[in-house]
Amino acid sequence: MTAAKVVEPVAGAAPRTLRVALVGNPNSGKTAMFNALTGSRQKVANYAGVTVERKEGHLMGADGRRISILDLPGTYSLRARSPDEVITRDVVLGRLISEPAPDVVVLVADATNLRLVLRLGLEMKAVGIPAVMALNMIDIAERQGLDIDVDRLSRELAMPIIGTVATRRRGMEDLVRLIEERAASAAPVQPSAWREPSAVELRALHREAERIQKACVKPPKRPDTFTGRLDDVLLHPVAGILVLLGVLFLMFQAVFAWAAPLMDLSNSGFEALSAWVGTLLPEGILKSLISDGIIAGVGSVVVFLPQIVILFLFIILLEDFGYMARAAFLLDKIMGGAGLHGRAFIPLLSSFACAIPGIMATRVIDNKHDRLTTILVAPLMTCSARIPVYTLIISAFIPRQQVMGFLNLQGLVFFGLYAAGLVSALTVAFVVRKIFWRSDAEPFLMELPAYKTPDPLNVLRNVLQRAQIFLQRAGTTILSMMILIWFLCAFPGAPSGATGPAIDYSFAGMIGHAIEPVLGPVGFNWQMSVALIPGMAAREVAVGALGTVYSISGDNTSLLGASLAHQWSLASALAFLAWYVFAPQCASTLAVVKRETNSWRWPIIMFLYMTALAYVAAFIVYRIAVAFGAG
Amino acid sequence: MDSVRRAADLDLELTPQPVFPAPTSLANGRRGFVGRISTVGAETAAAGGLAAPELERRLLEMGFVEGARVEIIHEGFIGKDPICVRLDDMRVAVRRRDVRGIMVQAGEP
């Protein structure tokens, strides 16, 4: 990572692409500037070997030269403190092997909040990085009557400066012109010229920034009082918590309920498509592959989209408005008790609907270990796909009777399963923190930005980008897993004259029979063991899979329930419920974890620890139930 | 207050130097606490936490620097933690345990 990359200039060739990188403090409007410069000509990928997102776009310069823009993670200093900031530093200093040093760095500054960006500018000046400063949100600064001596500031920082309003595309042409001029006169960077500043040097840099601030910026005539007044309500110990609960409830409601009609529509659409294709093709393996494998697989990817779009709409609106930092402030003490970051509440809350959008939402957490801990525990939250399984088993085995006069026993068991998921998620997070990353407790040190009206176009673009990333990257992994599961369940087909269900003769059946001795001690019979294999497609598929192994056709769950009640002991049923609280019965979740962490290591760890928990829980539940005579 | 001032006057006669109340840690301030930072240091947190020099640099990078004006404007609802500090013209949220080493000269500067 530290080796310097030398870019050889090509003499006499057509003008090379001009490389520009955007650098700035968090909340400086950097992403809005990236969107304003590149429009829809963007590409999102990962930097090699790390989970940091690489966002690149391009535009054409005045002379027809291609300009590529790289949106770097926000930072306060070149002294990197997180994997994201390491990327920013290494790209700016030209230290990344895979990324040639940028020709020009655009330092994006919030014009109303210059103090910390001045120090970053001084750090860049000291290394001699060819830079241009964009004084963004200059309209807000003008409205506040903030007086900035741009010429003097430009001399002090040794970089040309231009006022911009990225959300309204104001100043973009001038910025591009400045970039091109700067590139023409720039000398190559000497990466070796930079080293980490000590505390003493940081203080000196601060004094210098302070001097420049005093010399160039007169305090605003009409300072922003709106943020302070709103904070008096939103950070109030009582009112603030009530507002937060309201926001969380609305978000939960939206992800859970508003997405449901769209998901049903998607499901029935793909079922209809599958049935229609089925009528066109002759009976056989090709028909099965296309309708049960591919179409059903694509359907199982698309079905997540409504939840992902709705969740990210909320997240991006709250982030752009400035509320996300406040919510993290209010929840830091509660989440911190379990070793989680204040921002982990959004992924975890979303995981009550589905762990897929929840795990994607962990991007709101900057710290790597905080984020991994949240990803690891997210699938323990009771997702909506568990509900059909819980409903089937509870209605078949738990009597509909009153407890203590007013509590419904079935409802009580349901609640117990939810509580078990929540408590285990917080416990696992606590244990992971205490055991694995004990020495790494990050300080909670966060700027609370001024409130701003979100820009609709920007919000829309960012939401669509999330949907696209999901379809392109997680979607392909999910689809291939779905086809694998279809293959295991369809091959080899049943021999002629077979009496049992076809799945019994397939690879899935063989695996089920093979693991049956292992699952015997927790009270699972071979039908349950076999149903776990197709059940990997999604948790609710277990209902259909049980129907298949018990040869109950159609979606008749009451018939299935009656059949189960007849063939399973109560102890086995309870063990099955306990299994479903913990077991990683969802290939899509594992696929998304692979995508989000950029390695197979974390999905494998997740699979192992959840399977271990599920086995232990099912074992304990089964043995206790048997001891009480329910075997 | 009056007796304090008189004691200070007496003290002033003996030792010719300006007298201020002793700086207090930002971690102990309540809502409404105002002052100027006199020293920025860091104590390593009891359970885990960053090494003190690293925490000190992070605090400096966030703008907690000698001479900066601080005011505690909000407190969390459990154990009055974390706190929201108006730091010059910014608002910053911190946990009390992370700012134990920041000493503040209390009073409106």
PDB file of C-alpha atoms in Angstrom, chain B:
ATOM      1  CA  MET B   1     -18.589  34.328  46.067  1.00  0.00           C
ATOM      2  CA  ASP B   2     -17.715  37.373  48.096  1.00  0.00           C
ATOM      3  CA  SER B   3     -15.478  35.464  50.473  1.00  0.00           C
ATOM      4  CA  VAL B   4     -13.808  33.756  47.575  1.00  0.00           C
ATOM      5  CA  ARG B   5     -12.987  37.096  46.000  1.00  0.00           C
ATOM      6  CA  ARG B   6     -11.576  38.404  49.242  1.00  0.00           C
ATOM      7  CA  ALA B   7      -9.421  35.322  49.658  1.00  0.00           C
ATOM      8  CA  ALA B   8      -8.241  35.791  46.100  1.00  0.00           C
ATOM      9  CA  ASP B   9      -7.376  39.419  46.803  1.00  0.00           C
ATOM     10  CA  LEU B  10      -5.331  38.364  49.755  1.00  0.00           C
ATOM     11  CA  ASP B  11      -3.628  35.773  47.654  1.00  0.00           C
ATOM     12  CA  LEU B  12      -2.900  38.400  45.023  1.00  0.00           C
ATOM     13  CA  GLU B  13      -1.068  40.518  47.593  1.00  0.00           C
ATOM     14  CA  LEU B  14       1.194  37.633  48.441  1.00  0.00           C
ATOM     15  CA  THR B  15       1.912  36.322  44.939  1.00  0.00           C
ATOM     16  CA  PRO B  16       1.752  38.800  42.071  1.00  0.00           C
ATOM     17  CA  GLN B  17       0.008  36.736  39.408  1.00  0.00           C
ATOM     18  CA  PRO B  18      -3.503  36.729  37.943  1.00  0.00           C
ATOM     19  CA  VAL B  19      -5.882  34.420  39.758  1.00  0.00           C
ATOM     20  CA  PHE B  20      -8.364  32.165  38.026  1.00  0.00           C
ATOM     21  CA  PRO B  21     -10.412  29.313  39.375  1.00  0.00           C
ATOM     22  CA  ALA B  22      -8.555  26.050  38.753  1.00  0.00           C
ATOM     23  CA  PRO B  23      -9.392  24.513  35.360  1.00  0.00           C
ATOM     24  CA  THR B  24     -11.892  21.674  35.504  1.00  0.00           C
ATOM     25  CA  SER B  25     -12.295  18.699  33.227  1.00  0.00           C
ATOM     26  CA  LEU B  26     -14.831  19.059  30.430  1.00  0.00           C
ATOM     27  CA  ALA B  27     -16.059  15.572  31.396  1.00  0.00           C
ATOM     28  CA  ASN B  28     -17.462  16.949  34.664  1.00  0.00           C
ATOM     29  CA  GLY B  29     -19.331  19.893  33.154  1.00  0.00           C
ATOM     30  CA  ARG B  30     -23.115  20.144  33.269  1.00  0.00           C
ATOM     31  CA  ARG B  31     -25.405  21.601  30.642  1.00  0.00           C
ATOM     32  CA  GLY B  32     -24.682  25.318  30.276  1.00  0.00           C
ATOM     33  CA  PHE B  33     -21.019  24.953  31.292  1.00  0.00           C
ATOM     34  CA  VAL B  34     -18.957  27.519  29.355  1.00  0.00           C
ATOM     35  CA  GLY B  35     -15.234  28.137  29.206  1.00  0.00           C
ATOM     36  CA  ARG B  36     -12.011  28.119  27.284  1.00  0.00           C
ATOM     37  CA  ILE B  37      -9.845  25.034  26.832  1.00  0.00           C
ATOM     38  CA  SER B  38      -6.579  25.423  28.765  1.00  0.00           C
ATOM     39  CA  THR B  39      -4.998  22.047  28.049  1.00  0.00           C
ATOM     40  CA  VAL B  40      -5.858  19.123  25.814  1.00  0.00           C
ATOM     41  CA  GLY B  41      -4.626  15.783  27.028  1.00  0.00           C
ATOM     42  CA  ALA B  42      -6.043  12.316  27.023  1.00  0.00           C
ATOM     43  CA  GLU B  43      -6.337   9.610  29.622  1.00  0.00           C
ATOM     44  CA  THR B  44      -6.479   6.035  28.447  1.00  0.00           C
ATOM     45  CA  ALA B  45      -9.955   4.772  29.139  1.00  0.00           C
ATOM     46  CA  ALA B  46     -10.179   2.223  31.950  1.00  0.00           C
ATOM     47  CA  ALA B  47     -11.657  -0.587  29.836  1.00  0.00           C
ATOM     48  CA  GLY B  48      -9.988  -0.763  26.455  1.00  0.00           C
ATOM     49  CA  GLY B  49     -10.084   2.433  24.495  1.00  0.00           C
ATOM     50  CA  LEU B  50      -7.434   4.114  22.415  1.00  0.00           C
ATOM     51  CA  ALA B  51      -3.925   4.818  23.539  1.00  0.00           C
ATOM     52  CA  ALA B  52      -3.759   8.292  25.075  1.00  0.00           C
ATOM     53  CA  PRO B  53      -1.573   9.947  22.391  1.00  0.00           C
ATOM     54  CA  GLU B  54      -3.898   8.729  19.631  1.00  0.00           C
ATOM     55  CA  LEU B  55      -7.007   9.986  21.442  1.00  0.00           C
ATOM     56  CA  GLU B  56      -5.282  13.321  22.008  1.00  0.00           C
ATOM     57  CA  ARG B  57      -4.580  13.704  18.286  1.00  0.00           C
ATOM     58  CA  ARG B  58      -8.148  12.784  17.379  1.00  0.00           C
ATOM     59  CA  LEU B  59      -9.485  15.369  19.795  1.00  0.00           C
ATOM     60  CA  LEU B  60      -7.136  17.950  18.284  1.00  0.00           C
ATOM     61  CA  GLU B  61      -8.258  17.023  14.785  1.00  0.00           C
ATOM     62  CA  MET B  62     -11.882  17.527  15.765  1.00  0.00           C
ATOM     63  CA  GLY B  63     -11.069  21.058  16.924  1.00  0.00           C
ATOM     64  CA  PHE B  64     -10.560  20.496  20.663  1.00  0.00           C
ATOM     65  CA  VAL B  65      -7.492  22.699  20.881  1.00  0.00           C
ATOM     66  CA  GLU B  66      -6.073  25.049  23.525  1.00  0.00           C
ATOM     67  CA  GLY B  67      -7.877  28.393  23.460  1.00  0.00           C
ATOM     68  CA  ALA B  68     -11.064  27.096  21.859  1.00  0.00           C
ATOM     69  CA  ARG B  69     -14.350  28.171  23.407  1.00  0.00           C
ATOM     70  CA  VAL B  70     -16.518  25.281  24.636  1.00  0.00           C
ATOM     71  CA  GLU B  71     -20.074  25.166  25.870  1.00  0.00           C
ATOM     72  CA  ILE B  72     -22.070  22.076  26.812  1.00  0.00           C
ATOM     73  CA  ILE B  73     -25.396  22.561  25.052  1.00  0.00           C
ATOM     74  CA  HIS B  74     -27.026  19.139  25.339  1.00  0.00           C
ATOM     75  CA  GLU B  75     -26.701  16.040  27.484  1.00  0.00           C
ATOM     76  CA  GLY B  76     -27.801  12.478  26.737  1.00  0.00           C
ATOM     77  CA  PHE B  77     -30.829  11.211  28.657  1.00  0.00           C
ATOM     78  CA  ILE B  78     -29.123   8.246  30.333  1.00  0.00           C
ATOM     79  CA  GLY B  79     -26.435   9.274  32.805  1.00  0.00           C
ATOM     80  CA  LYS B  80     -26.228  12.666  31.015  1.00  0.00           C
ATOM     81  CA  ASP B  81     -23.903  11.033  28.509  1.00  0.00           C
ATOM     82  CA  PRO B  82     -22.828  11.627  25.740  1.00  0.00           C
ATOM     83  CA  ILE B  83     -22.661  15.411  25.608  1.00  0.00           C
ATOM     84  CA  CYS B  84     -23.097  17.841  22.745  1.00  0.00           C
ATOM     85  CA  VAL B  85     -20.512  20.600  22.842  1.00  0.00           C
ATOM     86  CA  ARG B  86     -20.553  23.886  20.989  1.00  0.00           C
ATOM     87  CA  LEU B  87     -16.892  24.107  20.016  1.00  0.00           C
ATOM     88  CA  ASP B  88     -16.150  27.555  18.591  1.00  0.00           C
ATOM     89  CA  ASP B  89     -18.661  27.612  15.722  1.00  0.00           C
ATOM     90  CA  MET B  90     -19.172  23.850  15.425  1.00  0.00           C
ATOM     91  CA  ARG B  91     -21.331  21.339  17.274  1.00  0.00           C
ATOM     92  CA  VAL B  92     -19.576  18.137  18.312  1.00  0.00           C
ATOM     93  CA  ALA B  93     -20.911  15.072  20.156  1.00  0.00           C
ATOM     94  CA  VAL B  94     -18.522  13.253  22.507  1.00  0.00           C
ATOM     95  CA  ARG B  95     -18.643  10.750  25.333  1.00  0.00           C
ATOM     96  CA  ARG B  96     -17.617  12.130  28.701  1.00  0.00           C
ATOM     97  CA  ARG B  97     -14.964   9.435  29.220  1.00  0.00           C
ATOM     98  CA  ASP B  98     -13.180  10.526  26.025  1.00  0.00           C
ATOM     99  CA  VAL B  99     -12.847  14.173  27.143  1.00  0.00           C
ATOM    100  CA  ARG B 100     -11.630  13.586  30.699  1.00  0.00           C
ATOM    101  CA  GLY B 101      -8.243  14.964  29.699  1.00  0.00           C
ATOM    102  CA  ILE B 102      -9.612  18.248  28.339  1.00  0.00           C
ATOM    103  CA  MET B 103      -9.198  20.926  31.028  1.00  0.00           C
ATOM    104  CA  VAL B 104     -11.378  23.998  30.756  1.00  0.00           C
ATOM    105  CA  GLN B 105     -11.029  27.426  32.341  1.00  0.00           C
ATOM    106  CA  ALA B 106     -14.661  27.969  33.329  1.00  0.00           C
ATOM    107  CA  GLY B 107     -16.508  31.239  32.761  1.00  0.00           C
ATOM    108  CA  GLU B 108     -17.616  33.295  29.779  1.00  0.00           C
ATOM    109  CA  PRO B 109     -14.398  34.319  28.016  1.00  0.00           C
TER     110      PRO B 109
END
